Short mmCIF file of C-alpha atoms in Angstrom, two decimals:
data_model
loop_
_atom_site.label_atom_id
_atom_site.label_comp_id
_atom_site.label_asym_id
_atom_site.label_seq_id
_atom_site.Cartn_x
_atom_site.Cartn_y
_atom_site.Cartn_z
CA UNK J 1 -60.67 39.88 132.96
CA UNK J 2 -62.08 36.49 131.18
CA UNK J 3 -61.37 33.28 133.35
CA UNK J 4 -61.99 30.05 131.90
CA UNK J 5 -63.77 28.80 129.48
CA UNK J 6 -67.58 29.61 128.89
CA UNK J 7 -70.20 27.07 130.45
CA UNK J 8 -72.37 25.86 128.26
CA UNK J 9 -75.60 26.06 130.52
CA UNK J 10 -75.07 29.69 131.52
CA UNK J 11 -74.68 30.69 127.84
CA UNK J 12 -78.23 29.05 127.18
CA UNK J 13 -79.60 30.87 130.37
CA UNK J 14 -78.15 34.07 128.38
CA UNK J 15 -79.48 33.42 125.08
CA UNK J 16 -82.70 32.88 126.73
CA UNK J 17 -83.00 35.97 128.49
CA UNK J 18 -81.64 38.33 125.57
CA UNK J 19 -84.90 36.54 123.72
CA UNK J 20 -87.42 37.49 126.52
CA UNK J 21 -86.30 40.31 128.04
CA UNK J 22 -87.13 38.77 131.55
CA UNK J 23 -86.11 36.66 134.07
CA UNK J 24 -88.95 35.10 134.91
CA UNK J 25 -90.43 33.86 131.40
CA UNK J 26 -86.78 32.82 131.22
CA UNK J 27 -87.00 30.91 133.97
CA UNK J 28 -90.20 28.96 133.05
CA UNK J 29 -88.31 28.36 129.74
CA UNK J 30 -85.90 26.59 131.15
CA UNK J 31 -87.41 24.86 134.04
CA UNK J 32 -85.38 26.89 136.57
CA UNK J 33 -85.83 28.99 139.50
CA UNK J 34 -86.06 33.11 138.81
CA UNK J 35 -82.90 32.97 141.24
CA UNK J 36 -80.88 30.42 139.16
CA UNK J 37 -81.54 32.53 136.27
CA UNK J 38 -79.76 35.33 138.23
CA UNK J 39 -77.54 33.52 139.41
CA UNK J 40 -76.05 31.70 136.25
CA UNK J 41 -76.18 35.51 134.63
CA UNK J 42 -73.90 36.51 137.52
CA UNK J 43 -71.93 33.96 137.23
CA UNK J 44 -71.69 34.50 133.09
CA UNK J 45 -70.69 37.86 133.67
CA UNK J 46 -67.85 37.17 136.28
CA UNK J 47 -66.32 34.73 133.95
CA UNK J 48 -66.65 37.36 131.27
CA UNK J 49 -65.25 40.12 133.19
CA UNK J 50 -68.03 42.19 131.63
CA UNK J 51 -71.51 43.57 132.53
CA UNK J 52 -73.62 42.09 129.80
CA UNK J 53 -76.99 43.50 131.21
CA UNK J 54 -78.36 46.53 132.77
CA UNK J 55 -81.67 46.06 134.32
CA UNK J 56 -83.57 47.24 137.31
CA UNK J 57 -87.41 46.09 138.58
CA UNK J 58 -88.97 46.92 135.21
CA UNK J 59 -86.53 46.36 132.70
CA UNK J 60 -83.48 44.24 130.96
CA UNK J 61 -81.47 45.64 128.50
CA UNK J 62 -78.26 44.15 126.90
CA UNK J 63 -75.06 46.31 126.83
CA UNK J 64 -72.81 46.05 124.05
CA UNK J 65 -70.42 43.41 125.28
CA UNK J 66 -74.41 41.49 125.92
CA UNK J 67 -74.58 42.40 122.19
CA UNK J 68 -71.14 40.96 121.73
CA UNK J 69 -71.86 38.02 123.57
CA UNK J 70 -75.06 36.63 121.99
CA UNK J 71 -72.96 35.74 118.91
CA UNK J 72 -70.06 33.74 120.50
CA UNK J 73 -73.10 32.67 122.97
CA UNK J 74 -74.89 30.94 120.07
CA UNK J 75 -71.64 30.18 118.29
CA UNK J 76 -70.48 27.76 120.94
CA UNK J 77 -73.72 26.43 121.81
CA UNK J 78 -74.42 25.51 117.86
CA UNK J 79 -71.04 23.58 117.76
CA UNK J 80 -71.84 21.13 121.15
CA UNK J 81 -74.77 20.76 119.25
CA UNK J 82 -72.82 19.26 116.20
CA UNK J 83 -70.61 17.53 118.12
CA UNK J 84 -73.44 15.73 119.99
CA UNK J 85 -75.34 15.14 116.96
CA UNK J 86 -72.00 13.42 115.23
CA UNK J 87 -71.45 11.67 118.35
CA UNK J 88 -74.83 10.61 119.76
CA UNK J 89 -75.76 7.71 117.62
CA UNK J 90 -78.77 7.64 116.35
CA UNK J 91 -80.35 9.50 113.53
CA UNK J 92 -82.80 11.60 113.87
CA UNK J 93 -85.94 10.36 110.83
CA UNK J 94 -89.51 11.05 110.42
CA UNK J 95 -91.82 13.84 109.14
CA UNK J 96 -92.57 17.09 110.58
CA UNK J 97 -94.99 19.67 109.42
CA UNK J 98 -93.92 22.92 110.12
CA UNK J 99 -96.24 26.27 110.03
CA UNK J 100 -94.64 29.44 110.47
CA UNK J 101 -96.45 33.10 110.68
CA UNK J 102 -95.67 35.48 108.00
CA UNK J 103 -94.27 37.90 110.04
CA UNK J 104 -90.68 35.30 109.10
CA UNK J 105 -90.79 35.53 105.72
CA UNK J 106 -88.13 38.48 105.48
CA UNK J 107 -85.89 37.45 108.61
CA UNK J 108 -83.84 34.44 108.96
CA UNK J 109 -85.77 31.54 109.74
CA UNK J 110 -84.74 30.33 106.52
CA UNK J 111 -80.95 29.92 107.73
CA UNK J 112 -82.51 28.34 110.66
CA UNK J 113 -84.07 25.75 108.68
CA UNK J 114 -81.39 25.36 106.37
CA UNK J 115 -79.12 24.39 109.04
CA UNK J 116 -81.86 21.21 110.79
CA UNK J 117 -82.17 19.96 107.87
CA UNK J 118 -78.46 19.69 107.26
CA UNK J 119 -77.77 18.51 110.41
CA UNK J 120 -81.24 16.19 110.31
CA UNK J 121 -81.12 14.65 106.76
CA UNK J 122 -83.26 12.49 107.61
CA UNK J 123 -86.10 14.39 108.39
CA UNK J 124 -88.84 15.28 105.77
CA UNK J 125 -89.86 19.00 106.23
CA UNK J 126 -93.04 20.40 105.06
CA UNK J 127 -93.34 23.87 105.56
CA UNK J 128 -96.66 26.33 105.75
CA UNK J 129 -97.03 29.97 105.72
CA UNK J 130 -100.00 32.13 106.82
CA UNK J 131 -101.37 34.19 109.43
CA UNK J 132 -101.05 33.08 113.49
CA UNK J 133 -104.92 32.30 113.66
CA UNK J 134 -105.11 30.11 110.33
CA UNK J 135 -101.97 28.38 111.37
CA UNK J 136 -103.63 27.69 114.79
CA UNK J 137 -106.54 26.56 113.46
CA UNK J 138 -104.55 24.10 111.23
CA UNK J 139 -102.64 23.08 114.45
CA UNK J 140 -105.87 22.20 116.43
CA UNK J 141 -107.60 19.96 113.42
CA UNK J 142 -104.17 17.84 113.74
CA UNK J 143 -102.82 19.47 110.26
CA UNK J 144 -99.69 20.61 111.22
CA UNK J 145 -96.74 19.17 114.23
CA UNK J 146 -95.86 22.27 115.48
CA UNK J 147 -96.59 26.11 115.01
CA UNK J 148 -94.33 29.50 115.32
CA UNK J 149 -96.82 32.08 115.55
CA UNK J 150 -98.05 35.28 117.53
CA UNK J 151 -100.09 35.34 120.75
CA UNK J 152 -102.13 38.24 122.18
CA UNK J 153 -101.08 39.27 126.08
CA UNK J 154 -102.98 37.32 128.45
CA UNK J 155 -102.63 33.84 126.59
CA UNK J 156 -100.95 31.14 128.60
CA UNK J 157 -100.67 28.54 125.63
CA UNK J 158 -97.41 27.94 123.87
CA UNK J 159 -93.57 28.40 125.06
CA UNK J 160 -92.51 31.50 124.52
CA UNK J 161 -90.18 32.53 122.27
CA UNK J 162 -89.96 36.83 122.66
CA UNK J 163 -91.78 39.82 123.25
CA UNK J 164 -92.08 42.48 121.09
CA UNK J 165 -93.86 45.93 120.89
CA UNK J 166 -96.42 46.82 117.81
CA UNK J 167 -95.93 49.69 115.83
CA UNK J 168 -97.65 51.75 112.75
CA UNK J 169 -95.88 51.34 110.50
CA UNK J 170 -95.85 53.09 106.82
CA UNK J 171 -93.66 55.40 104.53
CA UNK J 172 -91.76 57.88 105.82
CA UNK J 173 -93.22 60.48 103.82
CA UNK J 174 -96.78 59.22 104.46
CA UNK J 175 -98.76 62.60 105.68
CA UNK J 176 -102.55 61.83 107.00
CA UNK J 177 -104.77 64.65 108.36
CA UNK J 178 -104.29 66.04 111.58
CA UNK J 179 -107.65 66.39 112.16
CA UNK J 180 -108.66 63.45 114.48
CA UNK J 181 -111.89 63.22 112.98
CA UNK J 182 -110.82 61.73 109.42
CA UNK J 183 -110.41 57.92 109.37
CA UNK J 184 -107.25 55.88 109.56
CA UNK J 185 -106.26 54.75 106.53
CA UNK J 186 -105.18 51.08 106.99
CA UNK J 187 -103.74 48.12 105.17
CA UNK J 188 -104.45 44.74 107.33
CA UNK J 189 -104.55 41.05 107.35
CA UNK J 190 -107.46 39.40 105.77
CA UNK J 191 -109.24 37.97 108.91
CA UNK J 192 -108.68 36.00 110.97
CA UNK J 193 -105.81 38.19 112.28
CA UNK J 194 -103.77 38.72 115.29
CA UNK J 195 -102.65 42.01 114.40
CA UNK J 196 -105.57 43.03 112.50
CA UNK J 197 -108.02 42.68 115.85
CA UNK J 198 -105.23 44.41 117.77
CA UNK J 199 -105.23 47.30 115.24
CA UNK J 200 -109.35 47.97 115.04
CA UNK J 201 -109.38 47.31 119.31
CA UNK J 202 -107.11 49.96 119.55
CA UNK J 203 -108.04 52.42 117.55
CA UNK J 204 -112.15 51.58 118.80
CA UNK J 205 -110.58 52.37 122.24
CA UNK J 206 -108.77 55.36 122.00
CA UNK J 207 -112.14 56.62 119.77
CA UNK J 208 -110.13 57.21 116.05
CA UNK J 209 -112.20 56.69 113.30
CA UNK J 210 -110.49 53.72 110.80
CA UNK J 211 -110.99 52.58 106.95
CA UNK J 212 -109.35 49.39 105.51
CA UNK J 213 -107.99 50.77 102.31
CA UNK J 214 -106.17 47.45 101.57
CA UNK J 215 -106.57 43.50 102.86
CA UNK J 216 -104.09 40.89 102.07
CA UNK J 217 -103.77 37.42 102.97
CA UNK J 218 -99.59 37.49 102.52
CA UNK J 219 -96.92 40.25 103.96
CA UNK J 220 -95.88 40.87 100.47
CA UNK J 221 -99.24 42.43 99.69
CA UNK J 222 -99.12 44.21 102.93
CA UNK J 223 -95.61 45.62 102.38
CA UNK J 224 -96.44 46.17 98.72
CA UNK J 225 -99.61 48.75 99.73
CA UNK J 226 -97.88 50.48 102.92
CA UNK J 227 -94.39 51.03 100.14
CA UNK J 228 -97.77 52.83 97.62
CA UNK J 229 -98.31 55.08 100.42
CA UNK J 230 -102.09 53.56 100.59
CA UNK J 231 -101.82 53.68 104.43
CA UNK J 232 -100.66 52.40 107.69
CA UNK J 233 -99.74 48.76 108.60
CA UNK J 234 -98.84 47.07 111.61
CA UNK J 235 -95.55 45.36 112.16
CA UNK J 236 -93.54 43.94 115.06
CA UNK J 237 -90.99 46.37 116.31
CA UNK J 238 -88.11 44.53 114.80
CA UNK J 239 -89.67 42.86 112.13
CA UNK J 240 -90.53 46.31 110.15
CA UNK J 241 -89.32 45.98 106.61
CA UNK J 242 -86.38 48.32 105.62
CA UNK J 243 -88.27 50.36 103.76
CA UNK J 244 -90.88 50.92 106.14
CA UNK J 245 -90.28 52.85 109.45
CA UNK J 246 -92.36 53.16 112.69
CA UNK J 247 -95.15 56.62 112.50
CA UNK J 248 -96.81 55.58 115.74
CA UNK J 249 -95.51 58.80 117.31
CA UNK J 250 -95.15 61.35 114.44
CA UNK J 251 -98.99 60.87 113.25
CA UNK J 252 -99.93 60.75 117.25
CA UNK J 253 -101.42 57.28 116.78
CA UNK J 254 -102.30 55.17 119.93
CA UNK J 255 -100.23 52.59 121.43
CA UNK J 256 -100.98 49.10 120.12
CA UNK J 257 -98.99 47.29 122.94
CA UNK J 258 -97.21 44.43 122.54
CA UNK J 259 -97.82 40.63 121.21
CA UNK J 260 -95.56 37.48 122.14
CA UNK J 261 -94.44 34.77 119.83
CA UNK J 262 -94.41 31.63 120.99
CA UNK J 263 -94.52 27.77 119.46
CA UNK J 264 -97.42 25.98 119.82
CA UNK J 265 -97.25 22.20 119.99
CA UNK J 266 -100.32 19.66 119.47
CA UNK J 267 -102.11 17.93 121.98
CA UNK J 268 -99.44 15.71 122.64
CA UNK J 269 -96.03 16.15 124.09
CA UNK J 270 -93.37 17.15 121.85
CA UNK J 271 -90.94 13.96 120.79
CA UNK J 272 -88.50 13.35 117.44
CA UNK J 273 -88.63 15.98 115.10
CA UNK J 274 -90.70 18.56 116.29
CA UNK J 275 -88.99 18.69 119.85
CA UNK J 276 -85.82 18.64 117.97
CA UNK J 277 -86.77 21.75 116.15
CA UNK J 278 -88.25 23.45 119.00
CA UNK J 279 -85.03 23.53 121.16
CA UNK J 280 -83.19 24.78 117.86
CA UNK J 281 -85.78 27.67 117.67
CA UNK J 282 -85.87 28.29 121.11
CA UNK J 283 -81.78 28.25 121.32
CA UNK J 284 -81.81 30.72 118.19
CA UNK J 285 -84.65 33.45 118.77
CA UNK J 286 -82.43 36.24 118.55
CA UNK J 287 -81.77 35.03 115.06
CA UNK J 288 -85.28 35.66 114.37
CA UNK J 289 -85.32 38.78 115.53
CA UNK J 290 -83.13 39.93 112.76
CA UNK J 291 -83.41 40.63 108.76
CA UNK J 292 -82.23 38.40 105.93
CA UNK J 293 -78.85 39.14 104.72
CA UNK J 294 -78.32 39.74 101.05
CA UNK J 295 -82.07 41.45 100.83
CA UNK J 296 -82.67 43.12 97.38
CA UNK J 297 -83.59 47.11 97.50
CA UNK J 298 -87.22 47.87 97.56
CA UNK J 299 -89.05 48.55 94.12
CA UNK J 300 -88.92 52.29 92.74
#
């Protein structure tokens, strides 16, 4: 049985463990001790009355009341937002420049930025779109503020955001050879790529023969040849387009692993707008982690 009212601090110790997964890169989101993190989860789910996690030494997974709870979570942490912002005095102004990694395009990071710059009027937004490398290149030459963007396992730079498994990804009628001599077909990233690399690694590794049968600098391109049947793409496990649906394990292709995305700052601390947007990212990953609404039905 529910008693009392929800604490604001142990709903944002939820929301960020439903984003990673784990306690301890929750924990060094937050600035808190792995046994806080426990601790205010325990504490979440006796005022809830409800398990919201089942986990043991090598895995968390959400229930469905966690499922249930990440929307009232973020719900109620969105409004003390508002009501601080209304009440806190100053405005936030100034300019940030934004770069986001295609992998977005389709899910809604739009909404997310819709809402700042509601609630931040005064803040001038300039947004750029490309691949995680280009965009950290831009970051380093002092280009952009700050940077959501992949991150290969092993990589210590930028807060993380969530982890996510790769996958193969193509039609569901897409039939390649079963003899493990004949190349992968594959539709990839112009370089520099995150997920291209990860792609020719693993197939080098595991010994498959590979041919790029289509390069594109955009996702649209990419979905456009993998929906043509020209081949396999890679995708984040939840960021694989409708239309497209995971072959990893039908066409016995090797695991690709998983990547991390993360936001990358500058060389300086984060302050004014680009902190601000940060924390909203970082309070709203789970958003990310799901499709626009309203999509229109794949060509025919």
């Amino acid at each position: 049985m529910m008693t009392g009212s929800f604490d604001p601090i142990l709903l944002e110790t939820f929301l960020a463990v439903t984003q990673t997964r784990n306690f301890t890169h929750a924990a060094q989101r937050l600035g808190l001790r792995q046994s806080t993190v426990s601790q205010h989860i325990r504490r979440l789910e006796q005022q809830a009355g409800r398990r919201l996690f089942q986990r043991d030494t090598h895995s968390v997974v959400l229930t469905p009341d966690g499922e249930a709870m990440i929307g009232f979570a973020r719900s109620i942490l969105e409004a003390n937002a508002r009501a601080r912002h209304y009440f806190g005095g100053a405005r936030l102004r100034g300019h940030l420049r934004f770069g986001v990694s295609d992998d977005f395009v389709q899910t809604r990071l739009p909404e997310l930025l819709r809402d700042f710059v509601l609630l931040h009027p005064g803040v001038d937004l300039a947004l750029t779109v490309g691949t995680s490398a280009l965009l950290r290149g831009r970051l380093d030459e002092g280009e952009l503020d700050l940077v959501l963007c992949k991150r290969q396992l092993g990589e210590d730079r930028g807060e993380l955001v969530w982890r996510e498994r790769l996958a193969w990804v193509g039609r569901a009628d897409l039939r390649l050879s079963s003899d493990p001599a004949q190349p992968v077909p594959l539709i990839l990233y112009a370089p520099p790529s995150i997920t291209r690399s990860t792609a020719l690694e693993t197939l080098e590794r595991a010994g498959r023969p590979w041919r790029i049968v289509c390069t594109s600098s955009s996702l649209s391109g990419l979905r456009a040849a993998a929906f043509a049947g020209l081949g396999i793409a890679v995708s984040a496990l939840s960021l694989i387009p409708p239309e497209l649906v995971d072959l990893g394990h039908a066409l016995r292709l090797p695991d690709l692993g998983e990547t991390e995305f993360v936001l990358l700052g500058g060389q300086k601390p984060l302050r004014g707008p680009p902190a601000a947007l940060a924390q909203a990212l970082l309070a709203s990953g789970d958003r990310l982690q799901r499709p626009a609404t309203g999509g229109t039905a794949p060509p025919r």
